[in-house]
Short mmCIF file of C-alpha atoms in Angstrom, two decimals:
data_model
loop_
_atom_site.label_atom_id
_atom_site.label_comp_id
_atom_site.label_asym_id
_atom_site.label_seq_id
_atom_site.Cartn_x
_atom_site.Cartn_y
_atom_site.Cartn_z
CA UNK A 12 43.43 153.21 123.80
CA UNK A 13 47.16 152.99 122.62
CA UNK A 14 47.20 149.12 121.68
CA UNK A 15 50.16 148.11 123.30
CA UNK A 16 51.70 145.35 121.77
CA UNK A 17 53.86 142.60 122.86
CA UNK A 18 57.47 142.92 122.43
CA UNK A 19 59.85 139.87 122.29
CA UNK A 20 62.91 138.97 123.53
CA UNK A 21 65.77 140.16 120.64
CA UNK A 22 67.62 136.99 122.28
CA UNK A 23 64.96 134.14 121.73
CA UNK A 24 65.75 132.50 118.49
CA UNK A 25 62.90 132.27 116.03
CA UNK A 26 62.30 129.00 114.69
CA UNK A 27 63.08 130.54 111.64
CA UNK A 28 67.03 130.45 113.20
CA UNK A 29 66.99 127.46 114.70
CA UNK A 30 66.74 125.45 111.76
CA UNK A 31 69.09 126.78 110.36
CA UNK A 32 71.00 126.94 113.37
CA UNK A 33 70.23 122.93 113.70
CA UNK A 34 71.32 122.46 109.78
CA UNK A 35 74.46 123.90 110.00
CA UNK A 36 75.29 121.55 112.91
CA UNK A 37 74.80 118.45 110.64
CA UNK A 38 77.32 120.29 108.58
CA UNK A 39 79.43 121.05 111.38
CA UNK A 40 79.72 116.91 112.36
CA UNK A 41 79.89 115.51 108.26
CA UNK A 42 82.92 118.17 108.01
CA UNK A 43 84.20 116.76 111.48
CA UNK A 44 83.65 113.30 110.23
CA UNK A 45 85.57 113.72 106.74
CA UNK A 46 88.41 115.72 108.87
CA UNK A 47 88.64 112.87 111.04
CA UNK A 48 89.16 111.08 107.95
CA UNK A 49 91.80 112.88 107.12
CA UNK A 50 93.51 113.43 109.70
CA UNK A 51 93.52 109.11 109.51
CA UNK A 52 95.26 108.99 106.91
CA UNK A 53 97.55 111.91 106.73
CA UNK A 54 98.59 110.07 109.60
CA UNK A 55 99.19 106.78 108.67
CA UNK A 56 101.20 108.07 105.46
CA UNK A 57 103.59 110.37 108.16
CA UNK A 58 104.28 107.22 109.10
CA UNK A 59 105.56 104.96 106.23
CA UNK A 60 106.63 108.25 105.10
CA UNK A 61 109.49 108.06 108.02
CA UNK A 62 109.71 104.37 107.66
CA UNK A 63 110.41 104.47 103.94
CA UNK A 64 112.78 107.48 104.59
CA UNK A 65 115.11 106.31 107.93
CA UNK A 66 114.92 102.01 107.44
CA UNK A 67 113.57 101.24 103.64
CA UNK A 68 115.96 101.06 99.88
CA UNK A 69 115.22 102.98 97.61
CA UNK A 70 117.61 101.83 94.95
CA UNK A 71 117.93 97.55 94.13
CA UNK A 72 120.90 97.42 91.75
CA UNK A 73 121.83 93.86 90.33
CA UNK A 74 124.47 93.14 88.15
CA UNK A 75 124.94 88.68 87.36
CA UNK A 76 127.41 87.19 84.28
CA UNK A 77 129.34 84.48 84.28
CA UNK A 78 132.63 84.64 85.72
CA UNK A 79 135.27 83.95 82.32
CA UNK A 80 132.29 87.02 81.54
CA UNK A 81 134.22 89.59 84.03
CA UNK A 82 137.29 87.62 84.52
CA UNK A 83 138.44 86.21 80.95
CA UNK A 84 140.88 83.31 81.75
CA UNK A 85 141.54 83.45 84.44
CA UNK A 86 138.47 81.54 86.24
CA UNK A 87 138.72 77.47 85.27
CA UNK A 88 135.06 76.86 86.89
CA UNK A 89 132.43 79.04 84.72
CA UNK A 90 130.56 79.72 87.85
CA UNK A 91 127.73 83.03 87.50
CA UNK A 92 127.89 85.88 90.08
CA UNK A 93 125.69 88.14 90.68
CA UNK A 94 126.34 91.41 92.69
CA UNK A 95 123.16 92.91 94.10
CA UNK A 96 123.82 96.49 95.69
CA UNK A 97 120.46 97.78 97.80
CA UNK A 98 120.43 101.59 98.83
CA UNK A 99 118.38 103.71 101.34
CA UNK A 100 117.86 106.82 101.55
CA UNK A 101 120.91 107.18 104.15
CA UNK A 102 123.32 105.28 101.39
CA UNK A 103 122.37 108.07 99.33
CA UNK A 104 122.92 110.91 101.65
CA UNK A 105 126.68 109.24 103.08
CA UNK A 106 127.82 107.01 100.00
CA UNK A 107 130.68 109.94 99.73
CA UNK A 108 132.03 110.24 103.09
CA UNK A 109 133.57 106.06 102.61
CA UNK A 110 135.83 106.50 100.39
CA UNK A 111 134.94 105.71 97.22
CA UNK A 112 136.21 107.06 93.55
CA UNK A 113 133.51 106.53 91.54
CA UNK A 114 129.02 104.46 91.33
CA UNK A 115 130.76 101.43 90.42
CA UNK A 116 133.80 101.08 93.43
CA UNK A 117 131.03 102.27 95.70
CA UNK A 118 128.28 98.57 93.82
CA UNK A 119 132.03 96.22 93.69
CA UNK A 120 133.06 97.10 97.18
CA UNK A 121 129.02 98.49 99.21
CA UNK A 122 129.09 95.20 100.81
CA UNK A 123 132.24 94.01 101.25
CA UNK A 124 135.11 96.12 103.03
CA UNK A 125 137.01 97.80 101.32
CA UNK A 126 140.10 95.72 101.90
CA UNK A 127 138.68 92.03 100.89
CA UNK A 128 140.82 91.09 98.35
CA UNK A 129 137.81 89.82 96.80
CA UNK A 130 135.73 93.26 96.47
CA UNK A 131 139.22 94.36 94.85
CA UNK A 132 138.90 91.43 92.38
CA UNK A 133 135.22 92.78 91.60
CA UNK A 134 135.89 95.47 90.77
CA UNK A 135 138.99 95.10 88.57
CA UNK A 136 136.09 93.18 86.70
CA UNK A 137 133.29 95.23 86.62
CA UNK A 138 135.99 97.79 84.46
CA UNK A 139 136.97 95.24 82.40
CA UNK A 140 132.75 95.08 81.55
CA UNK A 141 132.17 98.53 81.50
CA UNK A 142 132.99 102.42 79.91
CA UNK A 143 133.80 105.25 81.27
CA UNK A 144 130.95 106.81 79.49
CA UNK A 145 129.20 104.58 82.02
CA UNK A 146 131.09 105.20 84.74
CA UNK A 147 129.72 108.92 84.20
CA UNK A 148 126.27 108.47 83.77
CA UNK A 149 125.90 106.51 87.48
CA UNK A 150 128.75 108.83 88.53
CA UNK A 151 125.50 111.72 87.62
CA UNK A 152 122.81 110.16 88.57
CA UNK A 153 123.97 109.21 92.76
CA UNK A 154 124.77 113.53 92.70
CA UNK A 155 120.79 113.84 91.06
CA UNK A 156 119.84 110.33 93.88
CA UNK A 157 121.57 113.26 96.15
CA UNK A 158 120.50 116.23 95.59
CA UNK A 159 116.41 114.50 95.83
CA UNK A 160 117.11 112.72 99.44
CA UNK A 161 118.17 115.75 100.43
CA UNK A 162 114.88 117.45 98.83
CA UNK A 163 112.38 115.21 99.97
CA UNK A 164 114.39 115.52 103.29
CA UNK A 165 113.33 119.04 103.76
CA UNK A 166 109.56 118.23 102.00
CA UNK A 167 108.98 115.68 104.81
CA UNK A 168 109.75 118.25 107.33
CA UNK A 169 107.93 120.49 106.11
CA UNK A 170 104.78 118.83 105.68
CA UNK A 171 105.42 116.72 109.35
CA UNK A 172 105.28 120.27 110.51
CA UNK A 173 102.33 121.83 108.73
CA UNK A 174 100.07 118.44 110.12
CA UNK A 175 101.09 119.19 113.30
CA UNK A 176 99.85 122.95 113.41
CA UNK A 177 96.86 122.71 110.97
CA UNK A 178 95.85 119.46 111.55
CA UNK A 179 95.90 119.64 115.00
CA UNK A 180 93.40 122.57 114.64
CA UNK A 181 91.59 120.50 112.15
CA UNK A 182 92.31 123.56 109.32
CA UNK A 183 94.43 123.13 106.20
CA UNK A 184 93.77 126.18 103.68
CA UNK A 185 97.56 127.35 101.51
CA UNK A 186 99.58 126.26 103.86
CA UNK A 187 98.56 122.79 103.77
CA UNK A 188 98.02 122.40 100.53
CA UNK A 189 101.63 123.18 99.48
CA UNK A 190 103.20 121.24 101.69
CA UNK A 191 101.25 118.63 100.37
CA UNK A 192 102.00 119.64 96.57
CA UNK A 193 105.83 119.97 97.45
CA UNK A 194 106.08 116.24 99.55
CA UNK A 195 104.09 114.57 96.71
CA UNK A 196 106.37 115.77 93.69
CA UNK A 197 109.88 114.92 94.98
CA UNK A 198 108.35 111.66 96.09
CA UNK A 199 106.46 110.83 93.02
CA UNK A 200 110.13 112.52 90.93
CA UNK A 201 111.78 110.31 92.47
CA UNK A 202 110.07 106.99 91.60
CA UNK A 203 109.93 108.28 87.84
CA UNK A 204 114.02 108.80 88.68
CA UNK A 205 115.33 105.44 89.84
CA UNK A 206 112.60 103.73 86.45
CA UNK A 207 113.95 106.05 83.56
CA UNK A 208 117.85 105.46 85.85
CA UNK A 209 116.74 101.47 85.30
CA UNK A 210 115.55 102.26 82.08
CA UNK A 211 118.90 103.89 80.55
CA UNK A 212 121.13 100.59 81.94
CA UNK A 213 119.23 98.06 80.94
CA UNK A 214 121.51 95.37 79.04
CA UNK A 215 124.18 96.61 81.66
CA UNK A 216 122.45 94.82 85.34
CA UNK A 217 118.92 95.04 86.63
CA UNK A 218 119.11 98.59 88.06
CA UNK A 219 114.83 99.90 90.38
CA UNK A 220 113.45 101.10 92.55
CA UNK A 221 113.03 99.36 95.50
CA UNK A 222 110.50 99.19 98.74
CA UNK A 223 111.06 102.57 99.95
CA UNK A 224 110.28 104.21 96.66
CA UNK A 225 106.89 102.05 95.86
CA UNK A 226 106.15 103.82 99.58
CA UNK A 227 106.92 107.62 99.18
CA UNK A 228 105.40 106.59 96.21
CA UNK A 229 101.46 105.08 97.56
CA UNK A 230 101.79 108.09 100.72
CA UNK A 231 102.11 110.94 97.56
CA UNK A 232 98.96 109.15 95.42
CA UNK A 233 96.56 108.90 98.18
CA UNK A 234 97.64 111.89 99.96
CA UNK A 235 97.13 113.69 97.25
CA UNK A 236 93.44 111.56 96.62
CA UNK A 237 92.51 111.73 100.14
CA UNK A 238 92.87 115.23 100.47
CA UNK A 239 90.92 116.09 97.15
CA UNK A 240 88.01 114.58 97.95
CA UNK A 241 88.20 116.49 101.91
CA UNK A 242 89.06 119.63 99.41
CA UNK A 243 85.68 118.68 97.85
CA UNK A 244 83.46 117.77 99.66
CA UNK A 245 84.43 121.07 102.81
CA UNK A 246 83.99 122.47 100.03
CA UNK A 247 80.40 121.37 98.87
CA UNK A 248 79.31 121.76 102.64
CA UNK A 249 80.43 125.40 103.11
CA UNK A 250 78.13 126.46 100.75
CA UNK A 251 74.98 124.23 101.99
CA UNK A 252 75.94 126.84 105.59
CA UNK A 253 73.46 128.87 105.73
CA UNK A 254 73.69 132.55 108.07
CA UNK A 255 71.53 132.95 110.90
CA UNK A 256 69.74 135.85 110.84
CA UNK A 257 71.14 138.67 113.28
CA UNK A 258 68.06 139.48 115.88
CA UNK A 259 68.89 143.01 115.38
CA UNK A 260 66.27 142.66 113.10
CA UNK A 261 63.38 142.14 115.30
CA UNK A 262 63.98 145.33 117.03
CA UNK A 263 64.21 146.97 113.77
CA UNK A 264 60.74 145.71 113.51
CA UNK A 265 59.36 146.32 116.78
CA UNK A 266 60.64 149.82 116.35
CA UNK A 267 58.76 150.09 113.12
CA UNK A 268 55.48 148.49 114.43
CA UNK A 269 55.63 150.62 117.51
CA UNK A 270 55.47 153.37 115.14
#
């Protein structure tokens, strides 16, 4: 009498397959938590970037000295004179459209009407204290900062666009990594550049990065750190995933048993 084999439903998962599936689901939940953390970080960084670029000053300049230093015998009572100028991204982008002949004229007249007599006096006073080499240095620094602001705008636009496309699908990949690197490099570079300008101008005036520059730097460093941790964690989680055996194997086993 032929022995009848007990056939199994090929669509029914084995205990081992169910265990693998449960473990993979737990790994997916863990990855989801890290996705959420990265998304929150990216959202905060994007907000900080936009506010810093559109609203906040990137560079602070302050020049202090006595009136007699600047104006010589023209003053009867010596007092301290201080000129402060803060430059935002838009100041860098559009300062050349305001008709200033050089960076020193911008510094002297930026906070006053160009027709104001006092601003003209301040400008002429500055010219007695600086050399043409100083003026050329600040002009070159302005041009470089102008280019940096344009590159920063492009990097921010790329990063925001890629973030919207990729993170809405909980993806990252090469494009997202590239946008993070490009933005971070330029954000860090602008801060280092303003620090270098400040060091080069020591003794002539106090020039240093302002709040917008620091926030862009902080955003870049935070983004790199969190994204680096995210990639490390996700890579470990992916390595722990196990493939679920195809149920076709069970059909093959049944055929062997019947034979």
